Amino acid sequence: MEKYKEDFIDFMVDSNVLKFGEFTLKSGRKSPFFMNAGAYVKGSQLRKLGEYYARAIHDTFGLEFDVLFGPAYKGIPLAVITASAISELYGRDVKYCSNRKEIKDHGDKGILLGSKLRDGDRVLIIEDVTTSGKSIEETMPILQEQADVDVVGMMVSLNRQEKGLDTDMSALDEIREKYGFEAHAIVTMSEVIEHLYNRPIDGEVLLTKDIKKALDEYYAEYGAISK
């Protein structure tokens, strides 16, 4: 595993974004882990988060795209901080764009924030975590209504690697199959487990034998079939 991925896992733990225990998800599933990107609240955390996204995007997709699109709401700051980090780390200026939940009818009118989309723009979508393809079902029509753009891919922070409610595929595999573009994550839960199992952080082991057992049982029931 690349060093920056290991560092990112530690960063999620240190930022109280990734937790282990028992959590009830929106789907109703009882999960032994939970990720809350809303816990990134400090300027230093956001700067680092943008750098991790920028590194993963560079290594996975390269930088031959024009616009980072972050769906409202959590995707908005992600697009901003990552565009800034790409400029800082790689000297490449990409534009950011996000949508509003409601169309603005005065001043800077329309549904978009940031750069307007133009025909031929190569767009990379950026989100925190995707547990189903529903968010992309909402995002794609917005993009397609604004311009004839080319979606080159999607980057999220964590691939939960669990099947959806109506499919045995993971959300990212479902997106690849349905929309025809690559969808990747900075890290997968397999990598998280590999890195954290029985490993002390600040003198405490977070992913203990009992939690590992709970994770194994969870994935035996809800683990996705990889494509």
Tab-separated table of C-alpha atoms in Angstrom:
chain	number	residue	atom	x	y	z
A	1	MET	CA	0.000	0.000	0.000
A	2	GLU	CA	1.290	3.465	-0.883
A	3	LYS	CA	2.565	5.541	2.038
A	4	TYR	CA	0.081	8.361	1.422
A	5	LYS	CA	-2.792	5.869	1.777
A	6	GLU	CA	-1.484	4.716	5.161
A	7	ASP	CA	-1.111	8.348	6.195
A	8	PHE	CA	-4.663	9.078	5.040
A	9	ILE	CA	-6.083	6.243	7.155
A	10	ASP	CA	-4.237	7.597	10.203
A	11	PHE	CA	-5.497	11.074	9.308
A	12	MET	CA	-9.135	9.882	9.247
A	13	VAL	CA	-8.678	8.317	12.689
A	14	ASP	CA	-6.878	11.356	14.141
A	15	SER	CA	-9.612	13.647	12.783
A	16	ASN	CA	-12.332	11.509	14.420
A	17	VAL	CA	-13.787	10.889	10.957
A	18	LEU	CA	-13.423	7.098	10.998
A	19	LYS	CA	-14.847	5.324	14.035
A	20	PHE	CA	-15.352	1.727	15.110
A	21	GLY	CA	-18.196	0.441	17.255
A	22	GLU	CA	-21.850	-0.145	16.410
A	23	PHE	CA	-23.665	2.289	14.145
A	24	THR	CA	-27.045	2.226	12.452
A	25	LEU	CA	-26.745	3.408	8.850
A	26	LYS	CA	-29.407	5.209	6.847
A	27	SER	CA	-30.063	1.885	5.119
A	28	GLY	CA	-30.911	0.311	8.474
A	29	ARG	CA	-27.813	-1.880	8.515
A	30	LYS	CA	-25.879	-2.235	11.777
A	31	SER	CA	-22.307	-1.379	10.837
A	32	PRO	CA	-19.161	-1.876	12.956
A	33	PHE	CA	-17.636	1.267	11.469
A	34	PHE	CA	-18.737	4.730	10.452
A	35	MET	CA	-17.194	7.534	8.438
A	36	ASN	CA	-18.311	11.129	8.946
A	37	ALA	CA	-16.556	13.584	6.645
A	38	GLY	CA	-18.369	16.397	8.457
A	39	ALA	CA	-15.818	16.002	11.268
A	40	TYR	CA	-13.171	17.759	9.157
A	41	VAL	CA	-13.693	21.229	10.617
A	42	LYS	CA	-10.250	22.822	11.014
A	43	GLY	CA	-8.341	24.708	8.353
A	44	SER	CA	-5.314	22.427	8.777
A	45	GLN	CA	-7.492	19.342	8.336
A	46	LEU	CA	-9.106	20.714	5.176
A	47	ARG	CA	-5.725	21.613	3.704
A	48	LYS	CA	-4.454	18.057	4.297
A	49	LEU	CA	-7.673	16.519	2.989
A	50	GLY	CA	-7.340	18.469	-0.256
A	51	GLU	CA	-3.768	17.228	-0.625
A	52	TYR	CA	-4.802	13.578	-0.164
A	53	TYR	CA	-7.531	13.939	-2.774
A	54	ALA	CA	-5.144	15.710	-5.152
A	55	ARG	CA	-2.556	12.949	-4.785
A	56	ALA	CA	-5.098	10.176	-5.339
A	57	ILE	CA	-6.600	11.938	-8.372
A	58	HIS	CA	-3.147	12.535	-9.859
A	59	ASP	CA	-2.085	8.908	-9.370
A	60	THR	CA	-5.402	7.427	-10.564
A	61	PHE	CA	-6.645	9.724	-13.336
A	62	GLY	CA	-3.760	12.080	-14.103
A	63	LEU	CA	-4.569	15.764	-14.471
A	64	GLU	CA	-6.005	15.895	-17.978
A	65	PHE	CA	-9.383	17.289	-16.969
A	66	ASP	CA	-10.844	20.775	-16.783
A	67	VAL	CA	-13.362	20.893	-13.934
A	68	LEU	CA	-13.747	19.352	-10.482
A	69	PHE	CA	-17.447	18.970	-9.768
A	70	GLY	CA	-18.524	18.599	-6.134
A	71	PRO	CA	-22.228	17.795	-5.621
A	72	ALA	CA	-23.972	19.805	-2.890
A	73	TYR	CA	-23.469	19.927	-0.064
A	74	LYS	CA	-20.380	18.066	1.148
A	75	GLY	CA	-18.875	18.025	-2.335
A	76	ILE	CA	-18.676	21.818	-2.426
A	77	PRO	CA	-15.743	22.280	-0.004
A	78	LEU	CA	-14.094	19.122	-1.378
A	79	ALA	CA	-14.008	20.582	-4.885
A	80	VAL	CA	-12.613	23.891	-3.606
A	81	ILE	CA	-9.857	22.494	-1.402
A	82	THR	CA	-8.817	19.868	-3.963
A	83	ALA	CA	-8.628	22.349	-6.839
A	84	SER	CA	-6.432	24.511	-4.608
A	85	ALA	CA	-4.230	21.528	-3.664
A	86	ILE	CA	-3.798	20.474	-7.311
A	87	SER	CA	-2.605	23.978	-8.132
A	88	GLU	CA	-0.237	23.990	-5.156
A	89	LEU	CA	1.197	20.484	-5.616
A	90	TYR	CA	1.242	20.124	-9.394
A	91	GLY	CA	1.026	23.636	-10.834
A	92	ARG	CA	-2.118	22.719	-12.761
A	93	ASP	CA	-5.096	25.055	-12.643
A	94	VAL	CA	-8.415	23.227	-12.786
A	95	LYS	CA	-11.743	24.931	-12.202
A	96	TYR	CA	-14.229	24.006	-9.519
A	97	CYS	CA	-17.972	23.721	-9.964
A	98	SER	CA	-20.823	22.683	-7.676
A	99	ASN	CA	-24.585	22.740	-7.758
A	100	ARG	CA	-27.058	24.565	-5.599
A	101	LYS	CA	-29.962	22.661	-4.101
A	102	GLU	CA	-32.252	25.428	-5.320
A	103	ILE	CA	-31.901	27.489	-8.485
A	104	LYS	CA	-30.951	31.098	-7.766
A	105	ASP	CA	-33.056	33.600	-9.750
A	106	HIS	CA	-31.122	36.806	-9.030
A	107	GLY	CA	-27.513	38.022	-9.095
A	108	ASP	CA	-25.341	35.041	-10.006
A	109	LYS	CA	-28.314	33.170	-11.403
A	110	GLY	CA	-28.664	29.474	-12.068
A	111	ILE	CA	-28.049	26.162	-10.377
A	112	LEU	CA	-24.231	26.221	-10.469
A	113	LEU	CA	-21.583	27.651	-8.166
A	114	GLY	CA	-18.077	28.350	-9.424
A	115	SER	CA	-17.169	27.766	-13.041
A	116	LYS	CA	-19.899	27.496	-15.639
A	117	LEU	CA	-19.820	24.253	-17.608
A	118	ARG	CA	-19.117	24.373	-21.333
A	119	ASP	CA	-19.474	21.854	-24.136
A	120	GLY	CA	-16.425	19.617	-24.245
A	121	ASP	CA	-15.361	20.205	-20.625
A	122	ARG	CA	-13.709	17.156	-19.073
A	123	VAL	CA	-15.277	16.799	-15.623
A	124	LEU	CA	-14.102	14.814	-12.597
A	125	ILE	CA	-16.697	14.282	-9.859
A	126	ILE	CA	-15.532	14.416	-6.249
A	127	GLU	CA	-17.479	13.214	-3.192
A	128	ASP	CA	-16.835	12.079	0.381
A	129	VAL	CA	-18.217	8.549	0.369
A	130	THR	CA	-20.793	6.791	-1.781
A	131	THR	CA	-22.870	3.977	-0.308
A	132	SER	CA	-25.251	3.778	-3.271
A	133	GLY	CA	-25.495	5.074	-6.813
A	134	LYS	CA	-28.356	7.398	-5.856
A	135	SER	CA	-26.199	10.520	-5.527
A	136	ILE	CA	-24.891	10.081	-9.069
A	137	GLU	CA	-28.438	9.587	-10.319
A	138	GLU	CA	-29.064	13.131	-9.068
A	139	THR	CA	-25.731	14.549	-10.254
A	140	MET	CA	-25.616	13.298	-13.841
A	141	PRO	CA	-28.801	15.059	-15.017
A	142	ILE	CA	-27.509	18.337	-13.585
A	143	LEU	CA	-24.264	18.017	-15.532
A	144	GLN	CA	-25.970	16.942	-18.741
A	145	GLU	CA	-28.502	19.777	-18.593
A	146	GLN	CA	-25.786	22.417	-18.333
A	147	ALA	CA	-23.515	21.363	-21.203
A	148	ASP	CA	-22.290	18.466	-23.317
A	149	VAL	CA	-19.536	17.494	-20.887
A	150	ASP	CA	-17.300	14.420	-20.720
A	151	VAL	CA	-17.275	12.869	-17.234
A	152	VAL	CA	-13.821	11.298	-16.971
A	153	GLY	CA	-14.235	9.735	-13.545
A	154	MET	CA	-15.149	10.014	-9.898
A	155	MET	CA	-13.084	10.070	-6.697
A	156	VAL	CA	-14.374	9.453	-3.166
A	157	SER	CA	-12.398	9.166	0.048
A	158	LEU	CA	-13.475	5.681	1.185
A	159	ASN	CA	-14.801	2.650	-0.680
A	160	ARG	CA	-16.984	0.828	1.868
A	161	GLN	CA	-16.921	-2.246	-0.416
A	162	GLU	CA	-20.431	-3.279	0.489
A	163	LYS	CA	-23.309	-4.176	-1.774
A	164	GLY	CA	-26.217	-1.866	-2.379
A	165	LEU	CA	-29.801	-2.475	-1.359
A	166	ASP	CA	-30.756	-3.806	-4.795
A	167	THR	CA	-27.473	-5.156	-6.159
A	168	ASP	CA	-24.555	-7.375	-5.167
A	169	MET	CA	-22.116	-4.809	-6.556
A	170	SER	CA	-20.486	-2.017	-4.596
A	171	ALA	CA	-21.684	1.514	-5.271
A	172	LEU	CA	-18.499	2.347	-7.197
A	173	ASP	CA	-18.778	-0.773	-9.380
A	174	GLU	CA	-22.434	0.008	-9.996
A	175	ILE	CA	-21.499	3.522	-11.143
A	176	ARG	CA	-18.813	2.149	-13.494
A	177	GLU	CA	-21.258	-0.300	-15.042
A	178	LYS	CA	-24.156	2.130	-15.386
A	179	TYR	CA	-22.356	5.288	-16.516
A	180	GLY	CA	-19.213	3.987	-18.175
A	181	PHE	CA	-16.615	5.989	-16.274
A	182	GLU	CA	-14.141	4.903	-13.619
A	183	ALA	CA	-15.008	5.474	-9.959
A	184	HIS	CA	-12.282	5.122	-7.339
A	185	ALA	CA	-11.495	5.893	-3.700
A	186	ILE	CA	-8.417	7.158	-1.907
A	187	VAL	CA	-8.580	3.992	0.223
A	188	THR	CA	-10.765	0.899	0.525
A	189	MET	CA	-12.025	-0.697	3.726
A	190	SER	CA	-9.790	-3.674	2.964
A	191	GLU	CA	-6.800	-1.324	3.106
A	192	VAL	CA	-8.109	0.275	6.306
A	193	ILE	CA	-8.427	-3.121	7.985
A	194	GLU	CA	-5.001	-4.218	6.753
A	195	HIS	CA	-3.367	-1.054	8.100
A	196	LEU	CA	-5.148	-0.721	11.455
A	197	TYR	CA	-5.688	-4.296	12.659
A	198	ASN	CA	-3.897	-4.847	15.978
A	199	ARG	CA	-1.865	-1.680	15.391
A	200	PRO	CA	-1.607	0.770	18.295
A	201	ILE	CA	-2.222	4.456	17.632
A	202	ASP	CA	-1.163	6.698	20.516
A	203	GLY	CA	-0.923	3.581	22.650
A	204	GLU	CA	-4.415	2.304	21.836
A	205	VAL	CA	-5.491	-0.412	19.413
A	206	LEU	CA	-8.674	0.759	17.699
A	207	LEU	CA	-9.245	-2.205	15.410
A	208	THR	CA	-9.129	-5.001	17.941
A	209	LYS	CA	-9.706	-8.728	17.465
A	210	ASP	CA	-13.362	-8.304	18.470
A	211	ILE	CA	-13.933	-5.459	16.001
A	212	LYS	CA	-12.161	-7.443	13.276
A	213	LYS	CA	-14.574	-10.328	13.997
A	214	ALA	CA	-17.524	-7.928	13.702
A	215	LEU	CA	-16.136	-6.575	10.426
A	216	ASP	CA	-15.682	-10.097	9.041
A	217	GLU	CA	-19.289	-10.951	9.937
A	218	TYR	CA	-20.567	-7.691	8.427
A	219	TYR	CA	-18.764	-8.292	5.144
A	220	ALA	CA	-19.847	-11.933	5.058
A	221	GLU	CA	-23.409	-10.588	4.895
A	222	TYR	CA	-23.013	-7.272	3.076
A	223	GLY	CA	-19.712	-7.508	1.234
A	224	ALA	CA	-19.872	-6.584	-2.438
A	225	ILE	CA	-18.955	-8.846	-5.308
A	226	SER	CA	-16.038	-7.124	-7.061
A	227	LYS	CA	-16.163	-6.601	-10.816
